Amino acid sequence: MPLSRKPALGFIFVTLLIDVTGWGIIIPVMPRLIQELSGGTLSDASKYGGWLISTYAIMQFACAPVVGALSDRFGRRPVLLASLFGFGIDYLFLAFAPTLGWLFLGRAIAGIMGASFTTAGAYIADISTPEKRSQNFGIIGAAFGLGFIIGPVIGGLLGGLGTRVPFLVTAGLTFLNWLYGFFILPESLEPENRRPFSWKRANPLGTLKSLFRFPVIRGLFISLAFLYIAAHAVQSNWSYYTIEKFGWKESDIGISLGVVGFVYAIVSGWLIRLIIPALGQKRSVYVGLGLQAAGFILYASASQGWMMYAFTVVYCLGGIAGPALQGIMSTIIPPNEQGELQGGFTSLMSLCSIIGPFVMNSVLFAYFTGRAAPVYFPEVAMVFGAVLAVISTVLARRSLKRNVPVLR
């Protein structure tokens, strides 16, 4: 594959978009698919659903540094193509799975191959000039935001045709993208810039351990961890909660999550640039965490389905807290360790994606909607999310009382 060929940024965008869209497509139809395979109740399905998400996150957390190191050794192109092919296989597993065990196998494969964001970021860095690098990195955020808007909507609408249909469509799109990449995508990493594979560099906990030598960073990272786990009351539990409480169908779930993604994109892509400068970083943290806690409580108190749409505005406005916390931490870390900090954020999100679904779905929702529950309480995950957001606020406030160079 000639290196002189113009690098395909469009291919990278489509690859990431399919990656995130595929994740979004699964959310509306997974509860019914699990029920079909297990023959159990929605409570049982939520338990298995939490385990499935955690399985994916465990494999991704363990394998992302390895995949990144392999791309440094063998180049970006083979790793990206392997990731795409792995995703296609996963969707076929989900489409034709005869038992729950096949679902877990498929999710494990997807987690191993799901480090495409890591390799895609490296590909963009390879082909970008310094002055264009930030602009080109923006396609990652654009793919992430757009995928979480259109993915659930597509999944919800196609789910009305059958629980397996969304997976077949996504598998087809993934393999078409793989074919395009196989024949068109050039390699971006010159042979002289490659380095030997090292297991030491592939340690997913190494970055977090290194960053924790800063006391303030340690406290803020723990605060951020509580926030990330709390978010799974919505990210992982939404489908089960709205089915249980409002009797929603796949199309209702998909459209509602598309609205959540759209509002969140407005907040993170536009309003955040106005709110954080106006409030300052510290106040943005406190206001954002307060709004997020309020959003969870409002979701829990909703008595009719339309209220979930109205309360989404409050919840999504709370999204200013995470970037504000990240911005504060970036002012503490030396310039030559900023990349390590970003890697730390990724590792932390992966760890929380292991814990959050298990706690919110497999433990809380499954127990308090099951037959053995002492009290029927389907809102439990939302209420617990609010509690975690309050704890996050307390931890952030305690850490920010130190002499931290932040705006207001």
GROMACS .gro file of C-alpha atoms in nm:
model
  408
    1MET     CA    1   0.000   0.000   0.000
    2PRO     CA    2   0.177   0.317  -0.113
    3LEU     CA    3   0.239   0.571   0.161
    4SER     CA    4   0.204   0.859  -0.086
    5ARG     CA    5  -0.170   0.804  -0.117
    6LYS     CA    6  -0.375   1.079   0.047
    7PRO     CA    7  -0.467   0.964   0.398
    8ALA     CA    8  -0.835   0.885   0.433
    9LEU     CA    9  -0.962   1.102   0.718
   10GLY     CA   10  -1.311   1.031   0.590
   11PHE     CA   11  -1.252   0.660   0.639
   12ILE     CA   12  -1.139   0.720   0.998
   13PHE     CA   13  -1.453   0.924   1.066
   14VAL     CA   14  -1.680   0.654   0.920
   15THR     CA   15  -1.496   0.382   1.114
   16LEU     CA   16  -1.545   0.565   1.443
   17LEU     CA   17  -1.903   0.654   1.355
   18ILE     CA   18  -1.988   0.288   1.288
   19ASP     CA   19  -1.813   0.194   1.612
   20VAL     CA   20  -2.022   0.432   1.826
   21THR     CA   21  -2.342   0.388   1.622
   22GLY     CA   22  -2.316   0.012   1.668
   23TRP     CA   23  -2.293   0.058   2.042
   24GLY     CA   24  -2.598   0.287   2.033
   25ILE     CA   25  -2.798   0.048   1.814
   26ILE     CA   26  -2.765  -0.227   2.073
   27ILE     CA   27  -2.914  -0.031   2.364
   28PRO     CA   28  -3.287  -0.026   2.269
   29VAL     CA   29  -3.308  -0.392   2.158
   30MET     CA   30  -3.081  -0.564   2.409
   31PRO     CA   31  -3.340  -0.606   2.690
   32ARG     CA   32  -3.583  -0.794   2.464
   33LEU     CA   33  -3.305  -1.001   2.303
   34ILE     CA   34  -3.180  -1.111   2.644
   35GLN     CA   35  -3.534  -1.197   2.753
   36GLU     CA   36  -3.585  -1.404   2.438
   37LEU     CA   37  -3.265  -1.601   2.499
   38SER     CA   38  -3.299  -1.639   2.876
   39GLY     CA   39  -3.675  -1.680   2.904
   40GLY     CA   40  -3.658  -1.462   3.215
   41THR     CA   41  -3.813  -1.140   3.339
   42LEU     CA   42  -3.694  -0.786   3.271
   43SER     CA   43  -3.518  -0.796   3.610
   44ASP     CA   44  -3.325  -1.103   3.497
   45ALA     CA   45  -3.246  -0.934   3.166
   46SER     CA   46  -3.106  -0.627   3.343
   47LYS     CA   47  -2.873  -0.851   3.544
   48TYR     CA   48  -2.736  -1.015   3.229
   49GLY     CA   49  -2.729  -0.679   3.051
   50GLY     CA   50  -2.505  -0.530   3.318
   51TRP     CA   51  -2.270  -0.827   3.295
   52LEU     CA   52  -2.257  -0.796   2.915
   53ILE     CA   53  -2.160  -0.429   2.927
   54SER     CA   54  -1.901  -0.498   3.197
   55THR     CA   55  -1.756  -0.784   2.990
   56TYR     CA   56  -1.707  -0.549   2.697
   57ALA     CA   57  -1.552  -0.282   2.923
   58ILE     CA   58  -1.315  -0.530   3.094
   59MET     CA   59  -1.180  -0.652   2.763
   60GLN     CA   60  -1.149  -0.298   2.627
   61PHE     CA   61  -0.971  -0.174   2.940
   62ALA     CA   62  -0.723  -0.461   2.931
   63CYS     CA   63  -0.666  -0.455   2.556
   64ALA     CA   64  -0.666  -0.085   2.462
   65PRO     CA   65  -0.300  -0.028   2.565
   66VAL     CA   66  -0.202  -0.355   2.396
   67VAL     CA   67  -0.377  -0.256   2.074
   68GLY     CA   68  -0.210   0.086   2.087
   69ALA     CA   69   0.131  -0.076   2.134
   70LEU     CA   70   0.065  -0.319   1.850
   71SER     CA   71  -0.020  -0.029   1.619
   72ASP     CA   72   0.315   0.131   1.713
   73ARG     CA   73   0.488  -0.194   1.618
   74PHE     CA   74   0.301  -0.310   1.306
   75GLY     CA   75   0.132   0.009   1.184
   76ARG     CA   76  -0.216   0.160   1.214
   77ARG     CA   77  -0.372   0.003   0.905
   78PRO     CA   78  -0.368  -0.367   1.009
   79VAL     CA   79  -0.490  -0.285   1.359
   80LEU     CA   80  -0.777  -0.068   1.233
   81LEU     CA   81  -0.881  -0.334   0.983
   82ALA     CA   82  -0.864  -0.604   1.251
   83SER     CA   83  -1.081  -0.390   1.479
   84LEU     CA   84  -1.342  -0.343   1.207
   85PHE     CA   85  -1.344  -0.712   1.122
   86GLY     CA   86  -1.381  -0.800   1.489
   87PHE     CA   87  -1.679  -0.568   1.523
   88GLY     CA   88  -1.842  -0.728   1.221
   89ILE     CA   89  -1.798  -1.073   1.376
   90ASP     CA   90  -1.945  -0.944   1.703
   91TYR     CA   91  -2.260  -0.815   1.531
   92LEU     CA   92  -2.303  -1.151   1.357
   93PHE     CA   93  -2.272  -1.325   1.694
   94LEU     CA   94  -2.544  -1.097   1.832
   95ALA     CA   95  -2.764  -1.149   1.524
   96PHE     CA   96  -2.750  -1.529   1.529
   97ALA     CA   97  -2.674  -1.605   1.897
   98PRO     CA   98  -2.873  -1.913   2.007
   99THR     CA   99  -2.780  -1.874   2.374
  100LEU     CA  100  -2.662  -1.606   2.617
  101GLY     CA  101  -2.313  -1.754   2.608
  102TRP     CA  102  -2.278  -1.647   2.246
  103LEU     CA  103  -2.373  -1.292   2.341
  104PHE     CA  104  -2.095  -1.284   2.599
  105LEU     CA  105  -1.845  -1.425   2.348
  106GLY     CA  106  -1.944  -1.161   2.094
  107ARG     CA  107  -1.915  -0.878   2.347
  108ALA     CA  108  -1.572  -1.005   2.454
  109ILE     CA  109  -1.452  -1.000   2.092
  110ALA     CA  110  -1.594  -0.649   2.050
  111GLY     CA  111  -1.414  -0.533   2.364
  112ILE     CA  112  -1.082  -0.670   2.240
  113MET     CA  113  -1.128  -0.506   1.903
  114GLY     CA  114  -1.305  -0.198   2.041
  115ALA     CA  115  -0.989   0.001   2.094
  116SER     CA  116  -1.029   0.156   1.750
  117PHE     CA  117  -1.047   0.503   1.906
  118THR     CA  118  -0.692   0.458   2.033
  119THR     CA  119  -0.557   0.356   1.692
  120ALA     CA  120  -0.769   0.613   1.508
  121GLY     CA  121  -0.625   0.888   1.728
  122ALA     CA  122  -0.274   0.767   1.650
  123TYR     CA  123  -0.356   0.757   1.277
  124ILE     CA  124  -0.479   1.117   1.287
  125ALA     CA  125  -0.165   1.225   1.474
  126ASP     CA  126   0.051   1.054   1.211
  127ILE     CA  127  -0.104   1.232   0.913
  128SER     CA  128  -0.169   1.577   1.063
  129THR     CA  129   0.057   1.880   1.062
  130PRO     CA  130   0.092   2.047   1.405
  131GLU     CA  131  -0.134   2.335   1.308
  132LYS     CA  132  -0.406   2.098   1.178
  133ARG     CA  133  -0.384   1.833   1.450
  134SER     CA  134  -0.641   1.977   1.691
  135GLN     CA  135  -0.884   2.041   1.407
  136ASN     CA  136  -0.846   1.686   1.279
  137PHE     CA  137  -0.884   1.539   1.627
  138GLY     CA  138  -1.225   1.704   1.631
  139ILE     CA  139  -1.359   1.429   1.406
  140ILE     CA  140  -1.331   1.187   1.699
  141GLY     CA  141  -1.566   1.397   1.909
  142ALA     CA  142  -1.794   1.453   1.610
  143ALA     CA  143  -1.818   1.078   1.541
  144PHE     CA  144  -1.882   1.006   1.907
  145GLY     CA  145  -2.160   1.265   1.935
  146LEU     CA  146  -2.328   1.181   1.605
  147GLY     CA  147  -2.309   0.807   1.672
  148PHE     CA  148  -2.487   0.839   2.004
  149ILE     CA  149  -2.762   1.043   1.840
  150ILE     CA  150  -2.835   0.823   1.539
  151GLY     CA  151  -2.739   0.483   1.685
  152PRO     CA  152  -3.022   0.445   1.937
  153VAL     CA  153  -3.276   0.588   1.691
  154ILE     CA  154  -3.175   0.337   1.422
  155GLY     CA  155  -3.173   0.055   1.677
  156GLY     CA  156  -3.516   0.150   1.806
  157LEU     CA  157  -3.675   0.177   1.463
  158LEU     CA  158  -3.515  -0.137   1.319
  159GLY     CA  159  -3.593  -0.322   1.642
  160GLY     CA  160  -3.959  -0.295   1.552
  161LEU     CA  161  -3.884  -0.531   1.260
  162GLY     CA  162  -3.722  -0.787   1.490
  163THR     CA  163  -3.459  -0.796   1.764
  164ARG     CA  164  -3.192  -0.934   1.527
  165VAL     CA  165  -3.245  -0.691   1.241
  166PRO     CA  166  -3.036  -0.400   1.382
  167PHE     CA  167  -2.737  -0.629   1.428
  168LEU     CA  168  -2.757  -0.765   1.073
  169VAL     CA  169  -2.771  -0.413   0.928
  170THR     CA  170  -2.479  -0.296   1.140
  171ALA     CA  171  -2.275  -0.606   1.051
  172GLY     CA  172  -2.330  -0.531   0.682
  173LEU     CA  173  -2.220  -0.170   0.720
  174THR     CA  174  -1.913  -0.275   0.918
  175PHE     CA  175  -1.797  -0.529   0.661
  176LEU     CA  176  -1.853  -0.280   0.378
  177ASN     CA  177  -1.634  -0.031   0.563
  178TRP     CA  178  -1.375  -0.305   0.617
  179LEU     CA  179  -1.369  -0.380   0.244
  180TYR     CA  180  -1.329  -0.012   0.163
  181GLY     CA  181  -1.041   0.017   0.409
  182PHE     CA  182  -0.875  -0.300   0.284
  183PHE     CA  183  -0.853  -0.165  -0.072
  184ILE     CA  184  -0.823   0.210  -0.009
  185LEU     CA  185  -0.680   0.293   0.336
  186PRO     CA  186  -0.304   0.370   0.325
  187GLU     CA  187  -0.064   0.307   0.611
  188SER     CA  188   0.016   0.622   0.808
  189LEU     CA  189   0.311   0.510   1.022
  190GLU     CA  190   0.644   0.510   0.844
  191PRO     CA  191   0.858   0.199   0.912
  192GLU     CA  192   1.137   0.408   1.064
  193ASN     CA  193   0.891   0.550   1.321
  194ARG     CA  194   0.781   0.213   1.454
  195ARG     CA  195   0.900   0.077   1.785
  196PRO     CA  196   0.924  -0.272   1.939
  197PHE     CA  197   0.625  -0.404   2.130
  198SER     CA  198   0.664  -0.372   2.509
  199TRP     CA  199   0.436  -0.527   2.770
  200LYS     CA  200   0.551  -0.262   3.016
  201ARG     CA  201   0.402   0.014   2.800
  202ALA     CA  202   0.084  -0.191   2.758
  203ASN     CA  203  -0.006  -0.173   3.129
  204PRO     CA  204  -0.353  -0.011   3.161
  205LEU     CA  205  -0.301   0.084   3.528
  206GLY     CA  206   0.044   0.238   3.481
  207THR     CA  207  -0.087   0.579   3.373
  208LEU     CA  208  -0.326   0.612   3.668
  209LYS     CA  209  -0.054   0.510   3.913
  210SER     CA  210   0.182   0.771   3.771
  211LEU     CA  211  -0.076   1.053   3.787
  212PHE     CA  212  -0.178   0.971   4.144
  213ARG     CA  213   0.152   1.111   4.271
  214PHE     CA  214  -0.021   1.451   4.255
  215PRO     CA  215  -0.245   1.474   4.569
  216VAL     CA  216  -0.496   1.713   4.413
  217ILE     CA  217  -0.516   1.503   4.097
  218ARG     CA  218  -0.581   1.195   4.308
  219GLY     CA  219  -0.879   1.358   4.481
  220LEU     CA  220  -1.025   1.497   4.159
  221PHE     CA  221  -0.983   1.165   3.979
  222ILE     CA  222  -1.180   0.992   4.256
  223SER     CA  223  -1.446   1.264   4.228
  224LEU     CA  224  -1.460   1.209   3.852
  225ALA     CA  225  -1.486   0.832   3.907
  226PHE     CA  226  -1.801   0.875   4.117
  227LEU     CA  227  -1.944   1.097   3.842
  228TYR     CA  228  -1.865   0.845   3.568
  229ILE     CA  229  -2.022   0.560   3.766
  230ALA     CA  230  -2.331   0.771   3.840
  231ALA     CA  231  -2.375   0.835   3.466
  232HIS     CA  232  -2.447   0.464   3.413
  233ALA     CA  233  -2.781   0.513   3.586
  234VAL     CA  234  -2.873   0.665   3.249
  235GLN     CA  235  -2.624   0.511   3.005
  236SER     CA  236  -2.676   0.147   3.109
  237ASN     CA  237  -3.011   0.148   3.290
  238TRP     CA  238  -3.227   0.372   3.068
  239SER     CA  239  -3.378   0.094   2.855
  240TYR     CA  240  -3.469  -0.129   3.148
  241TYR     CA  241  -3.601   0.160   3.359
  242THR     CA  242  -3.827   0.304   3.089
  243ILE     CA  243  -3.961  -0.039   2.989
  244GLU     CA  244  -4.039  -0.124   3.351
  245LYS     CA  245  -4.192   0.210   3.448
  246PHE     CA  246  -4.358   0.333   3.128
  247GLY     CA  247  -4.389   0.020   2.914
  248TRP     CA  248  -4.180   0.175   2.636
  249LYS     CA  249  -4.105  -0.012   2.314
  250GLU     CA  250  -3.774  -0.017   2.127
  251SER     CA  251  -3.873   0.281   1.913
  252ASP     CA  252  -3.959   0.487   2.223
  253ILE     CA  253  -3.626   0.403   2.383
  254GLY     CA  254  -3.429   0.476   2.065
  255ILE     CA  255  -3.590   0.814   1.999
  256SER     CA  256  -3.557   0.922   2.364
  257LEU     CA  257  -3.188   0.833   2.372
  258GLY     CA  258  -3.140   1.016   2.044
  259VAL     CA  259  -3.288   1.325   2.211
  260VAL     CA  260  -3.054   1.279   2.509
  261GLY     CA  261  -2.759   1.257   2.271
  262PHE     CA  262  -2.874   1.564   2.077
  263VAL     CA  263  -2.920   1.781   2.390
  264TYR     CA  264  -2.588   1.662   2.531
  265ALA     CA  265  -2.417   1.746   2.201
  266ILE     CA  266  -2.555   2.102   2.220
  267VAL     CA  267  -2.427   2.138   2.576
  268SER     CA  268  -2.082   1.990   2.511
  269GLY     CA  269  -2.033   2.143   2.167
  270TRP     CA  270  -2.172   2.493   2.221
  271LEU     CA  271  -2.309   2.590   2.563
  272ILE     CA  272  -2.004   2.467   2.749
  273ARG     CA  273  -1.795   2.730   2.569
  274LEU     CA  274  -2.023   2.998   2.714
  275ILE     CA  275  -2.100   2.859   3.059
  276ILE     CA  276  -1.752   2.766   3.185
  277PRO     CA  277  -1.594   3.106   3.099
  278ALA     CA  278  -1.893   3.282   3.259
  279LEU     CA  279  -1.899   3.077   3.582
  280GLY     CA  280  -1.533   2.986   3.607
  281GLN     CA  281  -1.398   2.633   3.639
  282LYS     CA  282  -1.470   2.576   4.009
  283ARG     CA  283  -1.826   2.705   3.999
  284SER     CA  284  -1.889   2.508   3.681
  285VAL     CA  285  -1.791   2.191   3.866
  286TYR     CA  286  -2.030   2.260   4.154
  287VAL     CA  287  -2.317   2.381   3.935
  288GLY     CA  288  -2.275   2.093   3.693
  289LEU     CA  289  -2.269   1.829   3.966
  290GLY     CA  290  -2.573   1.988   4.129
  291LEU     CA  291  -2.765   1.985   3.801
  292GLN     CA  292  -2.669   1.625   3.739
  293ALA     CA  293  -2.790   1.520   4.084
  294ALA     CA  294  -3.114   1.712   4.024
  295GLY     CA  295  -3.151   1.541   3.685
  296PHE     CA  296  -3.129   1.196   3.843
  297ILE     CA  297  -3.391   1.286   4.103
  298LEU     CA  298  -3.621   1.428   3.835
  299TYR     CA  299  -3.585   1.112   3.625
  300ALA     CA  300  -3.670   0.906   3.933
  301SER     CA  301  -3.978   1.118   4.008
  302ALA     CA  302  -4.116   1.110   3.652
  303SER     CA  303  -4.469   0.969   3.650
  304GLN     CA  304  -4.526   0.991   3.273
  305GLY     CA  305  -4.301   0.917   2.977
  306TRP     CA  306  -4.301   1.270   2.834
  307MET     CA  307  -4.139   1.395   3.156
  308MET     CA  308  -3.821   1.205   3.071
  309TYR     CA  309  -3.779   1.432   2.769
  310ALA     CA  310  -3.835   1.749   2.973
  311PHE     CA  311  -3.598   1.648   3.253
  312THR     CA  312  -3.326   1.561   3.000
  313VAL     CA  313  -3.244   1.934   2.967
  314VAL     CA  314  -3.156   1.957   3.338
  315TYR     CA  315  -2.955   1.635   3.334
  316CYS     CA  316  -2.757   1.723   3.021
  317LEU     CA  317  -2.673   2.074   3.149
  318GLY     CA  318  -2.494   1.894   3.430
  319GLY     CA  319  -2.252   1.774   3.162
  320ILE     CA  320  -2.042   2.087   3.220
  321ALA     CA  321  -1.897   1.928   3.537
  322GLY     CA  322  -1.679   1.665   3.370
  323PRO     CA  323  -1.498   1.897   3.126
  324ALA     CA  324  -1.454   2.156   3.402
  325LEU     CA  325  -1.288   1.896   3.625
  326GLN     CA  326  -1.067   1.784   3.336
  327GLY     CA  327  -0.974   2.145   3.262
  328ILE     CA  328  -0.872   2.201   3.624
  329MET     CA  329  -0.654   1.892   3.623
  330SER     CA  330  -0.487   1.997   3.299
  331THR     CA  331  -0.369   2.318   3.471
  332ILE     CA  332  -0.195   2.115   3.742
  333ILE     CA  333  -0.014   1.864   3.520
  334PRO     CA  334   0.313   1.976   3.351
  335PRO     CA  335   0.297   2.034   2.973
  336ASN     CA  336   0.506   1.727   2.897
  337GLU     CA  337   0.259   1.500   3.080
  338GLN     CA  338  -0.065   1.618   2.918
  339GLY     CA  339  -0.082   1.312   2.693
  340GLU     CA  340  -0.047   1.087   2.995
  341LEU     CA  341  -0.332   1.277   3.163
  342GLN     CA  342  -0.560   1.216   2.864
  343GLY     CA  343  -0.469   0.849   2.876
  344GLY     CA  344  -0.559   0.853   3.243
  345PHE     CA  345  -0.906   0.987   3.163
  346THR     CA  346  -0.957   0.706   2.913
  347SER     CA  347  -0.843   0.442   3.162
  348LEU     CA  348  -1.069   0.587   3.431
  349MET     CA  349  -1.373   0.585   3.201
  350SER     CA  350  -1.301   0.224   3.110
  351LEU     CA  351  -1.275   0.121   3.476
  352CYS     CA  352  -1.601   0.298   3.558
  353SER     CA  353  -1.767   0.127   3.261
  354ILE     CA  354  -1.682  -0.203   3.432
  355ILE     CA  355  -1.825  -0.100   3.769
  356GLY     CA  356  -2.120   0.120   3.667
  357PRO     CA  357  -2.332  -0.125   3.462
  358PHE     CA  358  -2.277  -0.401   3.716
  359VAL     CA  359  -2.388  -0.184   4.008
  360MET     CA  360  -2.679  -0.005   3.835
  361ASN     CA  361  -2.821  -0.300   3.637
  362SER     CA  362  -2.699  -0.631   3.773
  363VAL     CA  363  -2.725  -0.537   4.141
  364LEU     CA  364  -2.963  -0.249   4.211
  365PHE     CA  365  -3.226  -0.257   3.934
  366ALA     CA  366  -3.235  -0.637   3.910
  367TYR     CA  367  -3.283  -0.674   4.287
  368PHE     CA  368  -3.537  -0.399   4.350
  369THR     CA  369  -3.759  -0.503   4.058
  370GLY     CA  370  -3.724  -0.876   4.123
  371ARG     CA  371  -3.957  -1.108   4.308
  372ALA     CA  372  -3.736  -1.118   4.619
  373ALA     CA  373  -3.722  -0.739   4.662
  374PRO     CA  374  -3.840  -0.616   5.006
  375VAL     CA  375  -3.989  -0.313   4.829
  376TYR     CA  376  -4.058  -0.250   4.460
  377PHE     CA  377  -3.829   0.039   4.364
  378PRO     CA  378  -3.744   0.064   3.990
  379GLU     CA  379  -3.610   0.419   4.046
  380VAL     CA  380  -3.325   0.288   4.263
  381ALA     CA  381  -3.047   0.337   4.003
  382MET     CA  382  -3.150   0.699   3.939
  383VAL     CA  383  -3.160   0.776   4.311
  384PHE     CA  384  -2.823   0.609   4.365
  385GLY     CA  385  -2.684   0.813   4.075
  386ALA     CA  386  -2.792   1.130   4.258
  387VAL     CA  387  -2.618   1.009   4.576
  388LEU     CA  388  -2.296   0.945   4.384
  389ALA     CA  389  -2.317   1.291   4.225
  390VAL     CA  390  -2.343   1.446   4.574
  391ILE     CA  391  -2.043   1.242   4.693
  392SER     CA  392  -1.853   1.358   4.384
  393THR     CA  393  -1.933   1.720   4.476
  394VAL     CA  394  -1.803   1.677   4.831
  395LEU     CA  395  -1.480   1.515   4.710
  396ALA     CA  396  -1.424   1.782   4.445
  397ARG     CA  397  -1.483   2.062   4.695
  398ARG     CA  398  -1.239   1.908   4.942
  399SER     CA  399  -0.969   1.875   4.675
  400LEU     CA  400  -1.027   2.224   4.532
  401LYS     CA  401  -0.979   2.385   4.872
  402ARG     CA  402  -0.608   2.329   4.811
  403ASN     CA  403  -0.404   2.593   4.629
  404VAL     CA  404  -0.510   2.504   4.276
  405PRO     CA  405  -0.442   2.748   3.988
  406VAL     CA  406  -0.792   2.757   3.840
  407LEU     CA  407  -1.019   3.036   3.727
  408ARG     CA  408  -1.248   3.146   4.012
   0.00000   0.00000   0.00000
